[in-house]
Coordinates of C-alpha atoms and ligand atoms in Angstrom, one line a residue:
X1 CA 4.9 -41.6 213.8
X2 CA 7.8 -40.5 216.0
X3 CA 7.4 -43.4 218.3
X4 CA 7.4 -45.8 215.4
X5 CA 10.7 -44.4 214.1
X6 CA 12.2 -44.6 217.6
X7 CA 11.0 -48.2 217.9
X8 CA 12.6 -49.1 214.6
X9 CA 15.8 -47.4 215.6
X10 CA 16.0 -49.1 218.9
X11 CA 15.3 -52.5 217.5
X12 CA 18.0 -52.0 214.8
X13 CA 20.5 -51.0 217.5
X14 CA 19.6 -54.0 219.6
X15 CA 20.0 -56.2 216.6
X16 CA 23.5 -54.8 215.9
X17 CA 24.5 -55.3 219.5
X18 CA 23.2 -58.9 219.5
X19 CA 25.2 -59.7 216.3
X20 CA 28.3 -58.2 217.9
X21 CA 28.2 -60.0 221.2
X22 CA 27.7 -63.3 219.5
X23 CA 30.8 -62.8 217.4
X24 CA 33.0 -63.8 220.5
X25 CA 31.5 -67.2 220.7
X26 CA 31.8 -68.0 217.0
X27 CA 34.5 -69.4 214.9
X28 CA 33.7 -67.9 211.5
X29 CA 35.0 -70.0 208.6
X30 CA 35.0 -68.7 205.0
X31 CA 34.9 -71.0 202.0
X32 CA 33.6 -71.4 198.5
X33 CA 31.2 -74.3 198.6
X34 CA 31.6 -75.4 195.0
X35 CA 34.7 -77.5 195.6
X36 CA 33.7 -81.1 196.3
X37 CA 34.7 -83.1 198.3
X38 CA 36.4 -80.4 200.3
X39 CA 33.3 -78.2 200.5
X40 CA 29.9 -78.4 198.8
X41 CA 26.3 -77.9 199.6
X42 CA 24.0 -80.5 200.8
X43 CA 20.5 -79.0 201.1
X44 CA 21.2 -75.7 202.7
X45 CA 24.2 -76.9 204.6
X46 CA 27.8 -76.6 203.6
X47 CA 29.5 -80.0 204.1
X48 CA 32.8 -81.7 203.2
X49 CA 36.3 -82.3 204.5
X50 CA 37.1 -78.7 205.5
X51 CA 33.8 -78.1 207.4
X52 CA 34.4 -81.4 209.3
X53 CA 37.9 -80.5 210.3
X54 CA 36.8 -77.0 211.3
X55 CA 34.0 -78.4 213.3
X56 CA 36.6 -80.4 215.3
X57 CA 38.6 -77.2 215.8
X58 CA 35.4 -75.3 217.0
X59 CA 34.6 -78.1 219.4
X60 CA 38.1 -78.1 220.8
X61 CA 38.0 -74.3 221.5
X62 CA 34.3 -74.4 222.6
X63 CA 33.0 -72.1 219.9
X64 CA 30.1 -72.4 217.5
X65 CA 31.2 -73.0 213.9
X66 CA 29.7 -70.5 211.4
X67 CA 30.3 -71.1 207.7
X68 CA 30.2 -68.3 205.2
X69 CA 30.1 -69.1 201.5
X70 CA 31.8 -66.6 199.2
X71 CA 33.8 -66.6 196.1
X72 CA 37.3 -68.3 196.3
X73 CA 39.1 -65.1 195.3
X74 CA 37.8 -63.3 198.4
X75 CA 38.4 -65.9 201.1
X76 CA 42.0 -64.8 201.9
X77 CA 41.1 -61.1 201.9
X78 CA 38.1 -61.9 204.2
X79 CA 40.6 -63.4 206.7
X80 CA 43.3 -60.8 206.4
X81 CA 40.8 -58.0 206.9
X82 CA 39.3 -59.6 210.0
X83 CA 35.9 -60.4 208.5
X84 CA 36.4 -64.0 209.3
X85 CA 38.6 -66.1 211.5
X86 CA 39.8 -68.8 209.2
X87 CA 39.7 -69.6 205.5
X88 CA 39.1 -73.3 204.9
X89 CA 38.6 -73.8 201.2
X90 CA 41.1 -76.3 199.8
X91 CA 43.7 -73.5 199.9
X92 CA 47.1 -74.3 198.5
X93 CA 50.0 -72.8 200.4
X94 CA 51.9 -70.4 198.2
X95 CA 54.5 -67.7 198.8
X96 CA 52.2 -64.9 197.6
X97 CA 49.5 -65.9 200.0
X98 CA 51.9 -66.1 202.8
X99 CA 52.5 -62.4 202.5
X100 CA 48.9 -61.9 203.5
X101 CA 48.0 -64.6 205.9
X102 CA 49.5 -67.3 208.1
X103 CA 49.0 -70.9 207.2
X104 CA 48.3 -73.8 209.5
X105 CA 50.1 -77.2 209.1
X106 CA 49.1 -78.7 205.8
X107 CA 46.4 -81.4 206.0
X108 CA 46.4 -83.0 202.6
X109 CA 48.4 -83.1 199.4
X110 CA 46.8 -82.2 196.1
X111 CA 47.7 -81.7 192.4
X112 CA 46.5 -79.6 189.5
X113 CA 45.3 -82.0 186.9
X114 CA 44.2 -81.6 183.3
X115 CA 40.7 -82.5 182.3
X116 CA 39.7 -82.9 178.6
X117 CA 36.6 -84.0 176.7
X118 CA 36.5 -87.8 176.6
X119 CA 37.4 -88.0 172.9
X120 CA 40.1 -85.4 173.0
X121 CA 43.5 -86.2 171.4
X122 CA 45.3 -84.1 174.0
X123 CA 47.5 -86.5 176.0
X124 CA 49.5 -84.4 178.3
X125 CA 51.2 -81.2 179.3
X126 CA 53.2 -80.9 176.0
X127 CA 50.0 -80.7 174.0
X128 CA 48.7 -77.7 175.7
X129 CA 50.3 -74.9 173.7
X130 CA 47.8 -72.9 171.7
X131 CA 44.9 -74.6 173.3
X132 CA 42.0 -72.8 174.9
X133 CA 42.6 -73.6 178.6
X134 CA 40.0 -73.0 181.3
X135 CA 40.9 -72.5 184.9
X136 CA 39.1 -71.5 188.1
X137 CA 39.7 -67.9 188.7
X138 CA 42.3 -67.0 191.3
X139 CA 43.5 -70.5 192.0
X140 CA 46.9 -72.1 191.8
X141 CA 45.8 -73.7 188.5
X142 CA 45.2 -70.1 187.2
X143 CA 48.6 -69.0 188.4
X144 CA 50.4 -72.1 186.9
X145 CA 48.8 -71.7 183.5
X146 CA 49.2 -67.9 183.3
X147 CA 52.9 -68.2 184.2
X148 CA 53.9 -71.3 182.3
X149 CA 51.6 -71.7 179.3
X150 CA 49.6 -68.6 178.4
X151 CA 46.5 -66.5 179.3
X152 CA 43.7 -68.9 180.4
X153 CA 40.0 -68.4 180.4
X154 CA 39.0 -67.8 184.0
X155 CA 35.7 -69.3 185.3
X156 CA 34.1 -68.4 188.6
X157 CA 34.2 -72.0 189.8
X158 CA 35.1 -75.5 188.7
X159 CA 31.5 -76.4 187.8
X160 CA 31.2 -73.5 185.3
X161 CA 34.5 -74.6 183.8
X162 CA 33.3 -78.1 183.4
X163 CA 30.1 -76.9 181.6
X164 CA 32.3 -74.9 179.2
X165 CA 34.5 -77.9 178.6
X166 CA 31.5 -80.2 177.8
X167 CA 30.0 -77.5 175.6
X168 CA 33.3 -77.3 173.7
X169 CA 34.0 -73.7 174.6
X170 CA 37.4 -74.7 175.9
X171 CA 39.8 -77.5 175.0
X172 CA 41.1 -78.3 178.5
X173 CA 40.3 -77.4 182.1
X174 CA 42.9 -77.3 184.8
X175 CA 41.5 -78.1 188.2
X176 CA 42.5 -79.5 191.6
X177 CA 42.6 -83.3 191.5
X178 CA 39.8 -84.2 193.9
X179 CA 37.1 -81.9 192.6
X180 CA 38.2 -83.0 189.1
X181 CA 37.6 -86.7 190.2
X182 CA 34.1 -85.8 191.4
X183 CA 33.3 -84.2 188.1
X184 CA 34.7 -87.1 186.2
X185 CA 32.5 -89.5 188.1
X186 CA 29.6 -87.3 187.4
X187 CA 30.2 -87.2 183.6
X188 CA 32.2 -90.4 183.0
X189 CA 31.5 -90.5 179.2
X190 CA 32.0 -86.8 178.6
X191 CA 35.3 -85.9 180.3
X192 CA 38.5 -87.6 181.5
X193 CA 41.4 -86.7 183.6
X194 CA 44.9 -87.1 182.1
X195 CA 47.4 -89.1 184.0
X196 CA 50.1 -86.4 184.0
X197 CA 49.5 -83.6 186.5
X198 CA 50.9 -80.1 186.5
X199 CA 51.8 -79.4 190.1
X200 CA 52.0 -81.0 193.6
X201 CA 50.7 -78.8 196.4
X202 CA 49.7 -78.8 200.1
X203 CA 46.4 -77.5 201.4
X204 CA 46.3 -75.6 204.7
X205 CA 44.0 -73.3 206.6
X206 CA 44.6 -69.6 206.6
X207 CA 44.3 -67.2 209.5
X208 CA 45.0 -63.5 209.9
X209 CA 48.6 -62.5 210.6
X210 CA 49.0 -61.9 214.3
X211 CA 46.2 -64.3 215.3
X212 CA 48.8 -66.7 216.8
X213 CA 46.3 -68.1 219.3
X214 CA 43.9 -69.5 216.7
X215 CA 46.8 -70.7 214.5
X216 CA 48.2 -72.7 217.5
X217 CA 44.8 -74.1 218.3
X218 CA 44.2 -75.3 214.7
X219 CA 47.7 -76.8 214.5
X220 CA 47.3 -78.7 217.8
X221 CA 43.9 -80.1 216.7
X222 CA 45.3 -81.1 213.3
X223 CA 48.2 -82.8 215.0
X224 CA 46.0 -84.8 217.3
X225 CA 43.7 -85.7 214.4
X226 CA 46.7 -87.0 212.5
X227 CA 47.9 -89.0 215.4
X228 CA 44.6 -90.7 216.3
X229 CA 43.6 -91.3 212.7
X230 CA 40.6 -89.0 212.7
X231 CA 42.0 -86.9 209.8
X232 CA 42.5 -90.0 207.7
X233 CA 39.0 -91.2 208.5
X234 CA 37.5 -87.9 207.3
X235 CA 39.5 -87.8 204.1
X236 CA 38.6 -91.5 203.5
X237 CA 35.0 -90.8 204.1
X238 CA 35.1 -88.4 201.1
X239 CA 37.1 -90.7 198.9
X240 CA 40.5 -89.0 199.4
X241 CA 43.0 -91.8 199.9
X242 CA 46.7 -91.8 200.5
X243 CA 48.5 -90.4 203.5
X244 CA 47.6 -86.9 204.6
X245 CA 50.3 -84.3 204.0
X246 CA 53.3 -84.7 206.2
X247 CA 53.5 -82.4 209.2
X248 CA 55.9 -79.7 208.1
X249 CA 55.0 -76.7 205.8
X250 CA 56.9 -76.9 202.6
X251 CA 60.0 -74.7 202.9
X252 CA 59.7 -71.2 201.5
X253 CA 61.0 -71.2 197.9
X254 CA 62.3 -67.7 198.3
X255 CA 61.6 -65.0 200.8
X256 CA 58.6 -63.0 199.6
X257 CA 59.8 -59.6 198.4
X258 CA 58.0 -56.7 200.1
X259 CA 56.9 -53.9 197.9
X260 CA 54.5 -51.1 198.3
X261 CA 50.9 -51.9 197.6
X262 CA 50.7 -49.7 194.5
X263 CA 53.7 -51.5 193.0
X264 CA 52.3 -55.0 193.8
X265 CA 48.9 -54.3 192.4
X266 CA 49.7 -52.4 189.3
X267 CA 53.3 -52.5 188.3
X268 CA 54.6 -56.0 189.3
X269 CA 54.2 -58.5 186.4
X270 CA 52.6 -55.7 184.3
X271 CA 49.2 -56.0 186.1
X272 CA 48.0 -52.6 184.9
X273 CA 47.6 -54.3 181.5
X274 CA 44.6 -56.2 182.9
X275 CA 42.9 -52.9 183.6
X276 CA 43.7 -51.4 180.2
X277 CA 42.5 -54.5 178.3
X278 CA 39.5 -54.9 180.6
X279 CA 38.5 -51.3 180.0
X280 CA 38.7 -51.8 176.3
X281 CA 36.4 -54.8 176.5
X282 CA 33.9 -53.0 178.7
X283 CA 33.8 -50.0 176.3
X284 CA 33.4 -52.3 173.3
X285 CA 30.6 -54.4 174.8
X286 CA 28.8 -51.3 176.2
X287 CA 29.0 -49.4 172.9
X288 CA 27.7 -52.1 170.7
X289 CA 25.1 -53.2 173.2
X290 CA 23.8 -49.6 173.3
X291 CA 23.5 -49.5 169.5
X292 CA 21.7 -52.9 169.5
X293 CA 19.5 -51.8 172.3
X294 CA 18.5 -48.6 170.5
X295 CA 17.6 -50.5 167.3
X296 CA 15.6 -53.1 169.2
X297 CA 14.1 -50.4 171.5
X298 CA 12.9 -48.2 168.6
X299 CA 11.5 -51.1 166.8
X300 CA 9.5 -52.4 169.7
X301 CA 8.3 -49.0 170.7
X302 CA 7.0 -48.2 167.2
X303 CA 5.2 -51.6 167.0
X304 CA 3.6 -51.1 170.4
X305 CA 2.4 -47.5 169.8
X306 CA 1.2 -48.3 166.3
X307 CA -0.9 -51.2 167.8
X308 CA -2.2 -49.0 170.5
X309 CA -3.2 -46.3 168.0
X310 CA -5.0 -48.3 165.3
X311 CA -5.1 -51.9 166.6
X312 CA -3.0 -53.3 163.8
X313 CA 0.2 -55.5 164.1
X314 CA -1.5 -57.8 166.7
X315 CA 0.9 -60.7 166.5
X316 CA 4.0 -58.5 166.5
X317 CA 2.6 -56.5 169.4
X318 CA 2.1 -59.8 171.3
X319 CA 5.7 -60.9 170.6
X320 CA 7.0 -57.5 171.7
X321 CA 5.0 -57.7 175.0
X322 CA 6.3 -61.2 175.6
X323 CA 9.9 -60.0 175.0
X324 CA 9.4 -57.1 177.4
X325 CA 7.9 -59.3 180.1
X326 CA 10.6 -62.0 179.9
X327 CA 13.6 -59.7 179.6
X328 CA 12.5 -57.2 182.3
X329 CA 11.4 -60.1 184.6
X330 CA 14.7 -62.0 184.7
X331 CA 18.2 -61.0 185.9
X332 CA 20.7 -60.0 183.2
X333 CA 23.3 -62.5 184.5
X334 CA 20.8 -65.3 184.0
X335 CA 20.1 -64.0 180.4
X336 CA 23.8 -63.8 179.8
X337 CA 24.4 -67.4 180.9
X338 CA 21.5 -68.7 178.9
X339 CA 22.7 -67.0 175.8
X340 CA 26.2 -68.3 176.3
X341 CA 25.5 -71.8 177.3
X342 CA 22.1 -72.5 175.7
X343 CA 21.5 -70.3 172.7
X344 CA 25.2 -70.2 171.5
X345 CA 25.8 -73.5 173.3
X346 CA 27.2 -75.5 170.4
X347 CA 28.6 -72.8 168.2
X348 CA 31.9 -71.2 168.7
X349 CA 31.4 -67.5 168.9
X350 CA 33.5 -64.8 170.6
X351 CA 32.5 -64.1 174.1
X352 CA 32.5 -60.4 173.3
X353 CA 29.8 -61.0 170.8
X354 CA 27.8 -63.1 173.3
X355 CA 28.0 -60.2 175.8
X356 CA 27.0 -57.6 173.2
X357 CA 24.0 -59.7 172.2
X358 CA 22.9 -60.4 175.8
X359 CA 23.3 -56.8 177.0
X360 CA 21.8 -55.4 173.8
X361 CA 18.7 -57.5 174.1
X362 CA 18.4 -56.7 177.7
X363 CA 18.8 -53.0 177.2
X364 CA 16.4 -53.0 174.3
X365 CA 13.5 -53.8 176.6
X366 CA 14.2 -50.8 178.8
X367 CA 14.9 -48.5 175.8
X368 CA 11.6 -49.6 174.2
X369 CA 9.6 -48.5 177.2
X370 CA 11.4 -45.2 177.5
X371 CA 10.8 -44.4 173.8
X372 CA 7.2 -45.5 174.0
X373 CA 6.8 -43.1 176.8
X374 CA 8.4 -40.4 174.6
X375 CA 6.1 -41.1 171.7
X376 CA 3.1 -40.9 173.9
X377 CA 4.3 -37.6 175.3
X378 CA 4.1 -36.0 171.8
X379 CA 1.0 -34.0 171.3
X380 CA -1.7 -35.8 169.2
X381 CA -1.9 -32.7 167.0
X382 CA 1.5 -33.4 165.7
X383 CA 0.3 -36.7 164.2
X384 CA -2.7 -35.0 162.7
X385 CA -0.6 -32.2 161.3
X386 CA 1.7 -34.7 159.7
X387 CA -1.1 -36.6 158.1
X388 CA -2.8 -33.5 156.9
X389 CA 0.4 -32.5 155.2
X390 CA 0.0 -35.6 153.2
X391 CA 2.6 -37.7 155.0
X392 CA 1.9 -41.4 155.4
X393 CA 1.8 -43.0 158.9
X394 CA 5.4 -44.3 158.7
X395 CA 6.6 -41.0 157.4
X396 CA 4.9 -39.0 160.1
X397 CA 6.5 -41.4 162.7
X398 CA 10.0 -41.2 161.3
X399 CA 10.2 -37.5 160.4
X400 CA 7.9 -35.9 162.9
X401 CA 7.3 -38.0 165.9
X402 CA 10.5 -40.0 166.6
X403 CA 12.9 -37.0 166.4
X404 CA 10.8 -35.1 169.0
X405 CA 10.3 -38.1 171.2
X406 CA 14.1 -38.8 171.1
X407 CA 14.8 -35.3 172.3
X408 CA 12.4 -35.7 175.1
X409 CA 13.7 -39.0 176.4
X410 CA 17.4 -38.2 176.0
X411 CA 17.9 -37.8 179.8
X412 CA 16.1 -41.1 180.5
X413 CA 18.1 -42.9 177.7
X414 CA 21.3 -41.5 179.2
X415 CA 20.3 -43.0 182.5
X416 CA 19.7 -46.4 180.9
X417 CA 23.1 -46.3 179.2
X418 CA 24.9 -45.5 182.4
X419 CA 23.1 -48.5 184.0
X420 CA 24.0 -50.7 181.1
X421 CA 27.7 -49.7 181.2
X422 CA 27.8 -50.8 184.9
X423 CA 25.7 -53.8 184.3
X424 CA 28.3 -55.2 181.9
X425 CA 30.4 -55.9 185.0
X426 CA 28.7 -59.3 185.3
X427 CA 30.3 -60.3 182.1
X428 CA 33.0 -62.1 184.1
X429 CA 30.4 -64.9 184.6
X430 CA 31.2 -66.1 181.1
X431 CA 34.9 -65.7 181.7
X432 CA 35.0 -62.5 179.7
X433 CA 37.8 -60.2 181.0
X434 CA 36.0 -56.9 181.3
X435 CA 37.1 -54.1 183.7
X436 CA 35.5 -55.6 186.8
X437 CA 37.0 -59.0 186.1
X438 CA 40.4 -57.3 185.5
X439 CA 40.2 -55.9 189.1
X440 CA 39.2 -59.4 190.3
X441 CA 42.2 -61.0 188.6
X442 CA 44.5 -58.5 190.2
X443 CA 42.9 -59.1 193.6
X444 CA 43.2 -62.8 193.2
X445 CA 46.9 -62.5 192.5
X446 CA 47.8 -59.9 195.1
X447 CA 45.3 -60.8 197.8
X448 CA 44.6 -57.2 198.5
X449 CA 41.3 -55.6 197.8
X450 CA 41.5 -51.9 198.4
X451 CA 43.6 -50.6 195.5
X452 CA 42.3 -52.8 192.7
X453 CA 38.7 -52.1 193.7
X454 CA 39.4 -48.4 194.0
X455 CA 41.1 -48.3 190.6
X456 CA 38.2 -50.1 189.0
X457 CA 35.6 -47.9 190.6
X458 CA 37.5 -44.7 189.6
X459 CA 37.7 -45.9 186.0
X460 CA 34.0 -46.6 185.8
X461 CA 33.3 -43.2 187.4
X462 CA 35.5 -41.5 184.8
X463 CA 33.7 -43.1 181.9
X464 CA 30.3 -42.3 183.3
X465 CA 31.3 -38.7 183.9
X466 CA 32.7 -38.4 180.4
X467 CA 29.6 -39.9 178.9
X468 CA 27.3 -37.6 181.0
X469 CA 29.3 -34.6 179.7
X470 CA 28.9 -35.7 176.1
X471 CA 25.2 -36.3 176.6
X472 CA 24.8 -32.9 178.1
X473 CA 26.5 -31.4 175.0
X474 CA 24.2 -33.3 172.7
X475 CA 21.1 -32.2 174.7
X476 CA 22.2 -28.5 174.4
X477 CA 22.8 -28.8 170.7
X478 CA 19.4 -30.4 170.2
X479 CA 17.8 -27.6 172.2
X480 CA 19.6 -24.9 170.1
X481 CA 18.3 -26.5 166.9
X482 CA 14.7 -26.1 168.1
Ligands
LIG1 N1 43.8 -75.3 195.6 C1 43.5 -74.3 194.7 C2 44.1 -73.0 195.3 O1 44.3 -72.9 196.4 C3 42.0 -74.2 194.5 C4 41.2 -74.1 195.7 C5 39.7 -73.8 195.5 O2 39.3 -73.6 194.4 N2 38.9 -73.9 196.5 O3 44.2 -72.1 194.6

């Protein structure tokens, strides 16, 4: 046994060393591969304009190009914290981002454009007031809309935004011009791009501050690619026409003000409000989902135990079993997306309601099994006692069995609710701004990860501790009443 452990330990250590020594020979590029034609997946490979340019850089410096696919709002942090060498993700040069990373020379010009359903009466920027505007979370489109028009609905990527637009969940989607074109070509009779665009921007590659060597290497490769027409050829191959962005970086609009991290993350632009509003949404969703879960859970548990006891309720029991299998067998994010896009696909309901329904239905399955276990743990004699007192089966269940079962399973239920509370953190997938998403929004605006994540974690921890304390109180009270 000991030798086995030693062997596992040594191979693990060797594996770690191997990873580390390879790092020197790699050029690690981070991107979000849902941004065609700049980066997208073809089979299991990430391809597109950015990977091709970065391949040229890797060749020039004699390194192996390694592409890591992550969410766009994390690519800049990945570079500034040294997790990757370069972020190549159709990144627009902005002043805020310049505080965190250095940018290469720009390689292409882009715009934020407005996409609307094909039959929409919206004709331009002036019609946007009061409309439900979707953006891709943490992008310059997000920044532009939040600053100039109003709070947008933030989607994880352009594709999810397009689905929401086609499903009528939003009135317009603001997106970068080239990905927008790709989507328009895909759904030519469902969506259209308006002629008027919102911004003109330059894309560049981002490297960590202080990594002057890599920055110079990228710039020199870009310059030679511009000179010999290779850059134009790559852009053209993916349908991006027009001259690549001129050589110089756009001049700084104003020198970025340096503030402490706490100020930038929470005070500046009232960012703490995201946390407060997000916390409220999280509590609202969790509370009602717990209630719904309890109702479903009790119902299902009673049906199943009744069936097991006397063989009745065959059809209901079958349906309950099906529900348990499906819900426990699939991830809650997938259930949430199905409920949002498929079940409530063509009706306009609030996203909070969608989340409550999704998490409630999900939790119900776990609660059902917990309560069923509780009912089974009650001594058979209790049933017989109830019946011999002249109570009917339902009366025995409601007045004698369930209260005792509930008391027994309270710790397990508490556990389930704590899990549920934290599981609601995936609500951001349907652009609901819960607590986790609030942290993401702050991160995507300040490009720092530590403080927003810490704050979000601390708030969850506080709610869980508060809840655990309340539950302990309830448990003690129930014990006393015995
Ligand atoms: N150009 C936009 C930005 O930098 C969007 C980029 C992207 O989604 N990959 O914010």
